[in-house]
Amino acid sequence: MPLPYYVSPEQIMKDKAEYARKGIARGRSIIAVEYRDGILLVAENPSTLLHKTSEIYDRIAFAGVGKFNEFENLRIAGVRHADLRGYAYSRGDVTAKALANAYSQALGSIFTQDINPFEVEVLVVEVPDRNGGKNEIYHILYDGTIEDEVHYAAMGGQAEEIRQVLTENFQEGMTLAQALQLGVRALTVTQNKALNPSDLEVAVLDQTRERRKFRRIGAEELKQLLER
Amino acid sequence: MHESWRSGFANYLTTSFVDLLRAESPHLLPTFVTEGEAEVPPIAIPHGTTILALKCRDGVVMAGDRQATEGFQIAHRRIEKVYKADETSAIAIAGAAGPSIDMVRLFQTELEHYEKVEGENLSLEGKANKLAQMIRMNLPAAMQGLVVIPIFAGYDDKTGQGRIFMYDVTGGRYEDLDHYATGSGGKDARNSLKRLYRKDLDRQEAVRVALEALTDAAEEDVGTAGPDFVKGIFPSVKVITRTEFEEVPEDEVRRISEAIFAQRREEAAS
């Protein structure tokens, strides 16, 4: 009987991480940027039907990059988590932090226990209620690593370069149009062509709205905002 | 942790929140079944009284008085019986107040859950059917006296007009073409709706008709409260059209109620 090859645990983890990172790097990027009235999500996504950003709960939104079926799975899990919690307790008790932790646990255990890790990264963002407080941006990686980011976040293919642009140009209190233009500029930095509005998926958590803060920005409004 | 996450999270069979709740946390389902013989609960529980809906030119108007009655006592004076279900529909409840409010909360969550998971809204017909299933779920409790009878109404994008659905305790779903009222003062409200309703009422007129009907119900039915000018309690009225879900502001309801009372005083004096 031939002996099974010995592979060290470090090597296994390294291989898995490499596998996940490659998968994610192939995908297009998403950014989240704070603006005056909330948080803006901009994704490069030519499809108008298959979304990368989504509403989770009143003040919480989700964005995912990588393999669609995997982050879609996570998105629905998030909606379920939030709705169950909000029904069992109250709407105010649903928090991005709890959800981000659940994602982190789930991705972490999949990464260590399954042969193939999920090739995804997700963002969970939350705007505060009217009583004040700060925006929250959680970035969860394929292995369950969780980071809370301040003011902006980027993930996907060329996240490093994009983050660089955001770091250099981010200002507090930007209008929606300014934030959007910065976001689009950041997404274009890794490409040699300009992005068409039809290639973008844009959504906001808008604090000025009533209960449900999430809103998608349609093609017409997007065009106007980009021209401003 | 991992296995339970997968079973709850990776299952695509349903977009229904009720099904999810049944699978994940059945203890949270609003059921009141007790073992043994069906019997009327020995304790008095608050009951919501009169609710109504009528169509108007651009959509539908829904209204309800604000009183909950517990036997011969008033349990609450400011209870809310007409709730926003989502952007284009509303649900009004009559019957045992506790289970009714639970049902509304579950129904609201169900609609929002579907919308978020699927990325689009259920049709008005789909919502009405979903509510019928929930009432059927409540049947064992209804047999024990905890009856919940809602009216569901909203604007239907597919037909381009308002629609009104009414239910019986078994979850039977019926559609009414023009107007409907139920609850302890429902019969009286229905009578005055029949008298005052015409096709193509505009928003203003329809709100007035709704308030007239509630005032009539309050005159005839001990469980129903009319507008209370002393305490400043007025019926809640919602108007749903294609573009808007409007809660009619309290001072407008007050103004119309005053006009109705002034007219009745005049008629009584002459």
Short mmCIF file of C-alpha atoms in Angstrom, two decimals:
data_model
loop_
_atom_site.label_atom_id
_atom_site.label_comp_id
_atom_site.label_asym_id
_atom_site.label_seq_id
_atom_site.Cartn_x
_atom_site.Cartn_y
_atom_site.Cartn_z
CA MET A 1 0.00 0.00 0.00
CA PRO A 2 1.49 3.32 -0.98
CA LEU A 3 1.85 5.81 1.83
CA PRO A 4 -0.28 8.95 1.44
CA TYR A 5 1.78 12.03 0.78
CA TYR A 6 2.38 14.15 3.81
CA VAL A 7 1.41 17.78 3.32
CA SER A 8 1.96 20.13 6.23
CA PRO A 9 -1.08 22.04 7.54
CA GLU A 10 0.66 25.31 6.74
CA GLN A 11 0.99 24.23 3.14
CA ILE A 12 -2.68 23.23 2.95
CA MET A 13 -3.77 26.60 4.28
CA LYS A 14 -1.44 28.43 1.95
CA ASP A 15 -2.76 26.52 -1.03
CA LYS A 16 -6.35 27.22 -0.06
CA ALA A 17 -5.66 30.90 0.44
CA GLU A 18 -3.93 31.07 -2.91
CA TYR A 19 -6.88 29.33 -4.56
CA ALA A 20 -9.38 31.76 -3.02
CA ARG A 21 -7.28 34.84 -3.74
CA LYS A 22 -6.88 33.93 -7.37
CA GLY A 23 -10.60 33.41 -7.75
CA ILE A 24 -11.35 36.77 -6.17
CA ALA A 25 -8.69 38.58 -8.20
CA ARG A 26 -10.37 37.45 -11.41
CA GLY A 27 -13.58 39.20 -10.39
CA ARG A 28 -14.40 42.87 -10.76
CA SER A 29 -14.14 45.26 -7.86
CA ILE A 30 -16.52 46.95 -5.49
CA ILE A 31 -16.02 49.96 -3.30
CA ALA A 32 -17.89 51.52 -0.41
CA VAL A 33 -17.42 55.24 0.29
CA GLU A 34 -18.96 57.44 2.94
CA TYR A 35 -20.71 60.58 1.82
CA ARG A 36 -22.65 63.29 3.59
CA ASP A 37 -25.91 61.39 3.97
CA GLY A 38 -24.72 57.82 4.25
CA ILE A 39 -22.69 55.21 2.45
CA LEU A 40 -22.32 54.73 -1.29
CA LEU A 41 -21.66 51.35 -2.89
CA VAL A 42 -20.25 51.23 -6.42
CA ALA A 43 -19.68 47.97 -8.24
CA GLU A 44 -18.49 47.23 -11.70
CA ASN A 45 -21.28 45.00 -12.94
CA PRO A 46 -22.64 45.00 -16.47
CA SER A 47 -25.68 42.94 -15.45
CA THR A 48 -28.74 44.86 -14.37
CA LEU A 49 -30.46 41.74 -13.06
CA LEU A 50 -27.80 39.92 -11.08
CA HIS A 51 -26.85 42.22 -8.27
CA LYS A 52 -23.67 42.44 -6.27
CA THR A 53 -25.10 44.84 -3.73
CA SER A 54 -28.24 44.32 -1.77
CA GLU A 55 -30.42 45.44 1.08
CA ILE A 56 -30.14 43.32 4.20
CA TYR A 57 -32.17 45.29 6.71
CA ASP A 58 -33.31 48.81 7.48
CA ARG A 59 -29.86 50.33 7.88
CA ILE A 60 -27.67 47.49 6.64
CA ALA A 61 -26.46 46.67 3.15
CA PHE A 62 -24.35 43.93 1.64
CA ALA A 63 -21.85 43.76 -1.20
CA GLY A 64 -20.01 40.72 -2.47
CA VAL A 65 -17.27 39.93 -4.97
CA GLY A 66 -16.03 36.63 -6.30
CA LYS A 67 -18.20 33.71 -7.29
CA PHE A 68 -21.80 34.77 -7.74
CA ASN A 69 -23.46 31.64 -6.37
CA GLU A 70 -21.32 31.78 -3.26
CA PHE A 71 -21.89 35.40 -2.31
CA GLU A 72 -25.55 35.16 -3.31
CA ASN A 73 -25.78 32.31 -0.83
CA LEU A 74 -24.22 34.49 1.82
CA ARG A 75 -26.51 37.39 0.95
CA ILE A 76 -29.66 35.33 1.42
CA ALA A 77 -28.25 33.89 4.62
CA GLY A 78 -27.78 37.47 5.77
CA VAL A 79 -31.35 38.48 4.95
CA ARG A 80 -32.58 35.44 6.86
CA HIS A 81 -30.36 36.15 9.83
CA ALA A 82 -31.51 39.77 9.96
CA ASP A 83 -35.23 39.12 9.48
CA LEU A 84 -35.24 36.34 12.08
CA ARG A 85 -33.46 38.52 14.57
CA GLY A 86 -35.64 41.53 13.89
CA TYR A 87 -38.75 39.43 14.28
CA ALA A 88 -37.58 37.74 17.47
CA TYR A 89 -36.38 40.95 19.14
CA SER A 90 -36.98 44.31 17.51
CA ARG A 91 -35.90 46.10 14.37
CA GLY A 92 -33.35 48.13 16.27
CA ASP A 93 -31.60 45.00 17.51
CA VAL A 94 -30.41 43.96 14.09
CA THR A 95 -26.82 45.10 13.77
CA ALA A 96 -24.15 44.92 11.11
CA LYS A 97 -21.68 43.76 13.73
CA ALA A 98 -23.64 40.61 14.56
CA LEU A 99 -24.10 39.88 10.88
CA ALA A 100 -20.44 40.47 10.08
CA ASN A 101 -19.52 38.08 12.86
CA ALA A 102 -21.87 35.43 11.51
CA TYR A 103 -20.27 35.78 8.07
CA SER A 104 -16.83 35.60 9.59
CA GLN A 105 -17.72 32.40 11.48
CA ALA A 106 -19.28 30.82 8.42
CA LEU A 107 -16.43 31.69 6.04
CA GLY A 108 -13.86 30.71 8.65
CA SER A 109 -15.27 27.26 9.17
CA ILE A 110 -15.71 26.67 5.46
CA PHE A 111 -12.12 27.72 4.89
CA THR A 112 -10.72 25.26 7.44
CA GLN A 113 -13.11 22.36 6.94
CA ASP A 114 -13.98 22.24 3.26
CA ILE A 115 -11.58 21.22 0.53
CA ASN A 116 -12.48 24.26 -1.52
CA PRO A 117 -12.85 27.53 0.35
CA PHE A 118 -15.39 30.12 -0.84
CA GLU A 119 -13.86 32.47 -3.40
CA VAL A 120 -15.56 35.54 -2.02
CA GLU A 121 -15.12 38.71 -0.04
CA VAL A 122 -18.05 40.57 1.39
CA LEU A 123 -18.76 44.00 2.82
CA VAL A 124 -21.40 44.62 5.44
CA VAL A 125 -22.15 48.33 5.90
CA GLU A 126 -24.45 50.10 8.28
CA VAL A 127 -25.52 53.71 8.75
CA PRO A 128 -26.43 54.92 12.24
CA ASP A 129 -30.00 55.67 13.25
CA ARG A 130 -31.14 59.20 13.91
CA ASN A 131 -29.69 59.28 17.40
CA GLY A 132 -26.26 59.69 15.94
CA GLY A 133 -23.37 57.29 15.89
CA LYS A 134 -20.90 56.35 13.23
CA ASN A 135 -21.05 54.52 9.95
CA GLU A 136 -19.79 50.96 10.17
CA ILE A 137 -18.00 49.15 7.38
CA TYR A 138 -17.00 45.51 7.87
CA HIS A 139 -14.87 43.70 5.35
CA ILE A 140 -14.87 39.91 5.61
CA LEU A 141 -12.35 37.84 3.67
CA TYR A 142 -12.55 34.33 2.24
CA ASP A 143 -10.93 32.81 5.34
CA GLY A 144 -13.18 34.54 7.82
CA THR A 145 -10.77 37.36 8.59
CA ILE A 146 -12.82 40.38 9.57
CA GLU A 147 -11.72 44.00 9.45
CA ASP A 148 -13.61 47.13 10.27
CA GLU A 149 -12.72 49.88 7.85
CA VAL A 150 -13.04 53.61 8.27
CA HIS A 151 -14.56 55.97 5.66
CA TYR A 152 -14.11 53.66 2.67
CA ALA A 153 -13.33 50.11 1.61
CA ALA A 154 -12.41 48.33 -1.59
CA MET A 155 -12.39 44.68 -2.53
CA GLY A 156 -12.06 42.46 -5.57
CA GLY A 157 -9.50 42.28 -8.35
CA GLN A 158 -7.27 45.32 -7.91
CA ALA A 159 -8.34 46.35 -4.44
CA GLU A 160 -4.89 47.65 -3.48
CA GLU A 161 -4.64 50.19 -6.30
CA ILE A 162 -8.23 51.25 -5.80
CA ARG A 163 -7.73 51.76 -2.09
CA GLN A 164 -4.71 53.91 -2.91
CA VAL A 165 -6.86 56.29 -4.97
CA LEU A 166 -9.46 56.44 -2.23
CA THR A 167 -6.85 57.15 0.43
CA GLU A 168 -5.44 60.02 -1.59
CA ASN A 169 -8.74 61.62 -2.50
CA PHE A 170 -11.25 60.86 0.22
CA GLN A 171 -12.74 63.85 2.02
CA GLU A 172 -15.32 63.93 4.73
CA GLY A 173 -18.71 65.41 3.91
CA MET A 174 -18.70 64.81 0.17
CA THR A 175 -21.98 65.09 -1.71
CA LEU A 176 -23.40 62.01 -3.38
CA ALA A 177 -22.19 63.21 -6.80
CA GLN A 178 -18.67 63.86 -5.51
CA ALA A 179 -18.48 60.50 -3.79
CA LEU A 180 -19.78 58.76 -6.88
CA GLN A 181 -17.28 60.48 -9.13
CA LEU A 182 -14.47 59.54 -6.78
CA GLY A 183 -15.73 55.97 -6.70
CA VAL A 184 -15.86 55.68 -10.46
CA ARG A 185 -12.41 57.25 -10.80
CA ALA A 186 -11.04 54.73 -8.29
CA LEU A 187 -12.60 51.81 -10.14
CA THR A 188 -11.16 53.04 -13.45
CA VAL A 189 -7.62 53.31 -12.13
CA THR A 190 -6.78 49.73 -12.98
CA GLN A 191 -8.20 49.91 -16.47
CA ASN A 192 -7.12 51.72 -19.54
CA LYS A 193 -10.65 52.49 -20.68
CA ALA A 194 -13.34 54.66 -19.12
CA LEU A 195 -16.26 52.96 -17.44
CA ASN A 196 -19.69 53.32 -18.97
CA PRO A 197 -22.56 54.14 -16.63
CA SER A 198 -24.19 50.96 -17.92
CA ASP A 199 -21.27 48.96 -16.50
CA LEU A 200 -21.94 50.23 -13.00
CA GLU A 201 -24.17 49.04 -10.24
CA VAL A 202 -24.72 51.80 -7.71
CA ALA A 203 -26.66 51.76 -4.46
CA VAL A 204 -26.75 53.89 -1.33
CA LEU A 205 -27.70 53.65 2.29
CA ASP A 206 -29.33 57.04 2.51
CA GLN A 207 -29.87 58.30 6.04
CA THR A 208 -32.40 60.89 4.96
CA ARG A 209 -34.83 58.13 3.99
CA GLU A 210 -37.48 56.73 6.27
CA ARG A 211 -37.13 53.28 7.81
CA ARG A 212 -35.51 51.41 4.91
CA LYS A 213 -32.39 53.31 3.93
CA PHE A 214 -31.25 51.20 1.01
CA ARG A 215 -31.86 52.53 -2.47
CA ARG A 216 -30.57 51.56 -5.89
CA ILE A 217 -29.57 54.35 -8.19
CA GLY A 218 -31.05 53.79 -11.62
CA ALA A 219 -29.47 54.48 -15.00
CA GLU A 220 -31.07 57.88 -15.48
CA GLU A 221 -30.12 59.28 -12.08
CA LEU A 222 -26.65 57.79 -12.38
CA LYS A 223 -26.04 59.63 -15.61
CA GLN A 224 -27.13 62.91 -14.06
CA LEU A 225 -24.94 62.41 -11.01
CA LEU A 226 -21.89 61.62 -13.11
CA GLU A 227 -22.38 64.73 -15.24
CA ARG A 228 -22.74 67.07 -12.31
CA MET B 1 -21.78 25.33 13.98
CA HIS B 2 -20.79 24.51 10.46
CA GLU B 3 -23.51 21.95 9.76
CA SER B 4 -26.28 24.01 11.25
CA TRP B 5 -25.13 27.01 9.30
CA ARG B 6 -25.36 25.04 6.09
CA SER B 7 -28.76 23.60 6.75
CA GLY B 8 -30.21 26.98 7.56
CA PHE B 9 -28.21 29.01 5.13
CA ALA B 10 -27.69 26.95 2.01
CA ASN B 11 -31.27 25.91 1.51
CA TYR B 12 -32.90 27.58 -1.45
CA LEU B 13 -36.24 25.88 -1.28
CA THR B 14 -38.15 28.77 0.15
CA THR B 15 -38.31 32.52 0.08
CA SER B 16 -41.03 32.50 2.70
CA PHE B 17 -40.23 33.93 6.09
CA VAL B 18 -42.97 31.87 7.72
CA ASP B 19 -41.40 28.66 6.43
CA LEU B 20 -38.02 29.83 7.61
CA LEU B 21 -39.42 30.58 11.03
CA ARG B 22 -41.08 27.18 11.18
CA ALA B 23 -37.79 25.49 10.37
CA GLU B 24 -35.46 27.60 12.48
CA SER B 25 -37.45 28.93 15.44
CA PRO B 26 -40.88 27.31 15.59
CA HIS B 27 -41.43 28.71 19.07
CA LEU B 28 -41.65 32.18 17.54
CA LEU B 29 -44.62 31.31 15.33
CA PRO B 30 -47.75 33.03 16.61
CA THR B 31 -49.82 29.95 17.43
CA PHE B 32 -51.93 29.66 20.52
CA VAL B 33 -52.88 26.03 20.45
CA THR B 34 -53.43 24.44 23.83
CA GLU B 35 -53.90 20.74 24.47
CA GLY B 36 -57.30 19.21 24.95
CA GLU B 37 -60.81 20.36 24.20
CA ALA B 38 -61.40 23.55 22.32
CA GLU B 39 -62.88 26.10 24.65
CA VAL B 40 -63.36 29.80 24.91
CA PRO B 41 -60.59 31.32 27.02
CA PRO B 42 -61.91 32.00 30.50
CA ILE B 43 -60.28 35.40 30.61
CA ALA B 44 -61.46 38.42 28.66
CA ILE B 45 -58.95 39.58 26.07
CA PRO B 46 -58.91 42.84 24.16
CA HIS B 47 -60.69 42.87 20.83
CA GLY B 48 -60.29 45.32 18.01
CA THR B 49 -63.57 46.48 16.59
CA THR B 50 -64.48 48.25 13.35
CA ILE B 51 -62.33 48.38 10.22
CA LEU B 52 -63.25 49.19 6.64
CA ALA B 53 -61.90 49.69 3.15
CA LEU B 54 -63.32 51.33 0.06
CA LYS B 55 -62.06 52.00 -3.41
CA CYS B 56 -61.50 55.44 -4.76
CA ARG B 57 -60.51 56.75 -8.15
CA ASP B 58 -56.76 56.40 -7.73
CA GLY B 59 -56.61 53.47 -5.35
CA VAL B 60 -58.08 52.47 -2.07
CA VAL B 61 -58.84 54.01 1.34
CA MET B 62 -58.63 52.04 4.58
CA ALA B 63 -59.74 53.14 8.00
CA GLY B 64 -60.35 51.86 11.50
CA ASP B 65 -61.45 53.24 14.84
CA ARG B 66 -58.94 53.25 17.67
CA GLN B 67 -60.66 51.34 20.43
CA ALA B 68 -60.05 47.87 21.81
CA THR B 69 -62.77 46.36 23.94
CA GLU B 70 -62.39 43.76 26.66
CA GLY B 71 -65.79 42.35 27.55
CA PHE B 72 -67.76 45.41 28.67
CA GLN B 73 -64.65 47.42 29.37
CA ILE B 74 -62.54 49.60 27.13
CA ALA B 75 -59.10 48.02 26.99
CA HIS B 76 -57.28 50.64 24.91
CA ARG B 77 -58.34 53.91 23.40
CA ARG B 78 -55.47 54.47 21.01
CA ILE B 79 -54.81 51.07 19.49
CA GLU B 80 -53.78 51.07 15.84
CA LYS B 81 -55.71 48.71 13.58
CA VAL B 82 -54.65 49.78 10.11
CA TYR B 83 -51.04 48.94 9.27
CA LYS B 84 -48.85 49.53 6.30
CA ALA B 85 -48.04 46.11 4.87
CA ASP B 86 -45.59 47.47 2.29
CA GLU B 87 -45.38 50.42 -0.10
CA THR B 88 -48.53 49.49 -1.99
CA SER B 89 -50.76 47.67 0.46
CA ALA B 90 -52.22 47.83 3.93
CA ILE B 91 -53.73 45.38 6.37
CA ALA B 92 -56.43 46.21 8.89
CA ILE B 93 -57.32 43.89 11.73
CA ALA B 94 -60.39 43.08 13.76
CA GLY B 95 -60.67 40.38 16.41
CA ALA B 96 -58.41 39.32 19.27
CA ALA B 97 -55.87 42.12 19.52
CA GLY B 98 -52.79 40.14 20.58
CA PRO B 99 -52.84 37.49 17.85
CA SER B 100 -53.88 40.15 15.33
CA ILE B 101 -50.87 42.30 16.01
CA ASP B 102 -48.59 39.26 15.85
CA MET B 103 -50.10 38.31 12.54
CA VAL B 104 -49.53 41.79 11.15
CA ARG B 105 -45.91 41.74 12.23
CA LEU B 106 -45.36 38.34 10.68
CA PHE B 107 -47.12 39.40 7.50
CA GLN B 108 -45.05 42.57 7.18
CA THR B 109 -41.85 40.59 7.68
CA GLU B 110 -43.00 38.00 5.17
CA LEU B 111 -43.52 40.60 2.44
CA GLU B 112 -40.26 42.39 3.11
CA HIS B 113 -38.35 39.12 3.28
CA TYR B 114 -39.68 38.01 -0.06
CA GLU B 115 -38.86 41.36 -1.60
CA LYS B 116 -35.28 41.30 -0.35
CA VAL B 117 -34.54 37.69 -1.25
CA GLU B 118 -36.17 37.78 -4.68
CA GLY B 119 -35.32 41.36 -5.52
CA GLU B 120 -38.92 42.08 -6.49
CA ASN B 121 -42.32 42.39 -4.90
CA LEU B 122 -44.95 39.72 -4.57
CA SER B 123 -48.03 40.48 -6.64
CA LEU B 124 -51.02 41.85 -4.73
CA GLU B 125 -52.81 38.58 -5.37
CA GLY B 126 -49.83 36.67 -3.99
CA LYS B 127 -49.84 38.79 -0.85
CA ALA B 128 -53.57 38.23 -0.38
CA ASN B 129 -53.09 34.47 -0.68
CA LYS B 130 -50.19 34.50 1.73
CA LEU B 131 -52.38 36.25 4.28
CA ALA B 132 -55.10 33.64 3.75
CA GLN B 133 -52.58 30.93 4.64
CA MET B 134 -51.66 32.76 7.82
CA ILE B 135 -55.29 33.02 8.87
CA ARG B 136 -55.70 29.32 8.22
CA MET B 137 -52.67 28.70 10.42
CA ASN B 138 -54.54 30.53 13.16
CA LEU B 139 -57.62 28.31 12.82
CA PRO B 140 -56.99 26.16 15.95
CA ALA B 141 -56.68 29.34 17.98
CA ALA B 142 -59.79 30.76 16.32
CA MET B 143 -61.70 27.66 17.44
CA GLN B 144 -60.71 28.56 20.97
CA GLY B 145 -62.02 32.07 20.61
CA LEU B 146 -58.95 33.92 19.40
CA VAL B 147 -60.40 34.98 16.09
CA VAL B 148 -58.43 37.23 13.73
CA ILE B 149 -60.28 38.76 10.79
CA PRO B 150 -58.29 41.15 8.63
CA ILE B 151 -59.06 43.19 5.56
CA PHE B 152 -56.26 43.44 3.06
CA ALA B 153 -56.23 46.13 0.40
CA GLY B 154 -53.78 47.71 -1.92
CA TYR B 155 -53.00 49.04 -5.33
CA ASP B 156 -52.55 46.35 -7.96
CA ASP B 157 -50.00 47.24 -10.63
CA LYS B 158 -51.25 44.49 -12.87
CA THR B 159 -54.85 45.70 -13.05
CA GLY B 160 -54.08 49.36 -12.46
CA GLN B 161 -56.57 49.85 -9.64
CA GLY B 162 -57.20 49.36 -5.94
CA ARG B 163 -58.36 45.96 -4.73
CA ILE B 164 -59.97 44.84 -1.49
CA PHE B 165 -59.75 41.33 -0.01
CA MET B 166 -61.75 40.04 2.90
CA TYR B 167 -61.40 36.80 4.83
CA ASP B 168 -63.28 34.40 7.02
CA VAL B 169 -61.83 32.51 10.03
CA THR B 170 -60.91 29.49 7.94
CA GLY B 171 -58.70 31.56 5.68
CA GLY B 172 -61.31 31.79 2.96
CA ARG B 173 -60.37 34.70 0.74
CA TYR B 174 -62.95 36.78 -1.09
CA GLU B 175 -62.61 39.89 -3.14
CA ASP B 176 -64.95 42.81 -2.83
CA LEU B 177 -65.44 45.08 -5.76
CA ASP B 178 -66.20 48.36 -4.03
CA HIS B 179 -66.13 48.45 -0.26
CA TYR B 180 -66.17 46.29 2.82
CA ALA B 181 -66.24 46.62 6.59
CA THR B 182 -65.93 44.12 9.40
CA GLY B 183 -65.53 43.89 13.17
CA SER B 184 -68.20 44.43 15.81
CA GLY B 185 -69.45 47.62 14.13
CA GLY B 186 -68.85 46.21 10.66
CA LYS B 187 -72.49 45.74 9.81
CA ASP B 188 -73.33 49.36 10.59
CA ALA B 189 -70.32 50.62 8.71
CA ARG B 190 -71.26 48.45 5.73
CA ASN B 191 -74.74 49.94 5.74
CA SER B 192 -73.50 53.48 5.57
CA LEU B 193 -70.83 52.58 2.99
CA LYS B 194 -73.60 51.13 0.86
CA ARG B 195 -75.57 54.34 1.21
CA LEU B 196 -72.71 56.78 0.56
CA TYR B 197 -70.48 54.94 -1.87
CA ARG B 198 -70.36 55.78 -5.53
CA LYS B 199 -67.89 54.86 -8.20
CA ASP B 200 -65.06 57.31 -8.84
CA LEU B 201 -64.95 58.98 -5.47
CA ASP B 202 -61.86 61.17 -5.29
CA ARG B 203 -59.47 60.92 -2.37
CA GLN B 204 -61.15 63.69 -0.35
CA GLU B 205 -64.64 62.28 -0.79
CA ALA B 206 -63.54 58.72 -0.06
CA VAL B 207 -61.87 59.75 3.20
CA ARG B 208 -65.06 61.51 4.21
CA VAL B 209 -67.19 58.47 3.38
CA ALA B 210 -64.86 56.29 5.48
CA LEU B 211 -65.19 58.63 8.45
CA GLU B 212 -68.97 58.87 8.07
CA ALA B 213 -69.17 55.07 8.13
CA LEU B 214 -67.00 54.84 11.24
CA THR B 215 -69.08 57.50 12.97
CA ASP B 216 -72.26 55.55 12.16
CA ALA B 217 -70.67 52.36 13.47
CA ALA B 218 -69.70 54.15 16.69
CA GLU B 219 -73.28 55.35 17.13
CA GLU B 220 -74.74 51.86 16.84
CA ASP B 221 -72.03 49.62 18.27
CA VAL B 222 -70.83 49.85 21.88
CA GLY B 223 -67.43 48.41 21.00
CA THR B 224 -66.58 51.08 18.44
CA ALA B 225 -65.37 54.57 19.31
CA GLY B 226 -66.08 57.60 17.18
CA PRO B 227 -63.74 60.58 17.06
CA ASP B 228 -62.95 61.80 20.57
CA PHE B 229 -62.58 65.60 20.50
CA VAL B 230 -61.85 65.81 24.23
CA LYS B 231 -58.93 63.41 24.33
CA GLY B 232 -57.97 64.14 20.73
CA ILE B 233 -58.26 60.55 19.47
CA PHE B 234 -59.25 60.11 15.85
CA PRO B 235 -59.68 57.14 13.54
CA SER B 236 -56.66 56.16 11.50
CA VAL B 237 -57.08 56.50 7.76
CA LYS B 238 -54.66 55.40 5.03
CA VAL B 239 -54.83 56.11 1.33
CA ILE B 240 -52.95 53.90 -1.10
CA THR B 241 -52.44 54.92 -4.69
CA ARG B 242 -50.05 53.90 -7.42
CA THR B 243 -47.40 56.35 -6.35
CA GLU B 244 -47.97 56.84 -2.69
CA PHE B 245 -48.83 55.28 0.64
CA GLU B 246 -50.35 58.10 2.64
CA GLU B 247 -51.33 58.19 6.27
CA VAL B 248 -53.98 60.88 6.39
CA PRO B 249 -52.73 63.46 8.92
CA GLU B 250 -54.58 63.67 12.21
CA ASP B 251 -55.64 67.31 11.82
CA GLU B 252 -57.25 66.54 8.49
CA VAL B 253 -59.18 63.67 10.10
CA ARG B 254 -60.16 66.03 12.90
CA ARG B 255 -61.36 68.66 10.45
CA ILE B 256 -63.48 66.22 8.48
CA SER B 257 -64.87 64.68 11.68
CA GLU B 258 -65.85 68.14 12.90
CA ALA B 259 -67.60 68.82 9.61
CA ILE B 260 -69.51 65.54 9.87
CA PHE B 261 -70.62 66.34 13.42
CA ALA B 262 -71.60 69.89 12.51
CA GLN B 263 -73.70 68.60 9.65
CA ARG B 264 -75.39 66.04 11.91
CA ARG B 265 -76.12 68.67 14.54
CA GLU B 266 -77.69 70.82 11.90
CA GLU B 267 -79.79 67.96 10.58
CA ALA B 268 -80.92 67.05 14.10
CA ALA B 269 -81.89 70.67 14.84
CA SER B 270 -83.92 71.19 11.69
#
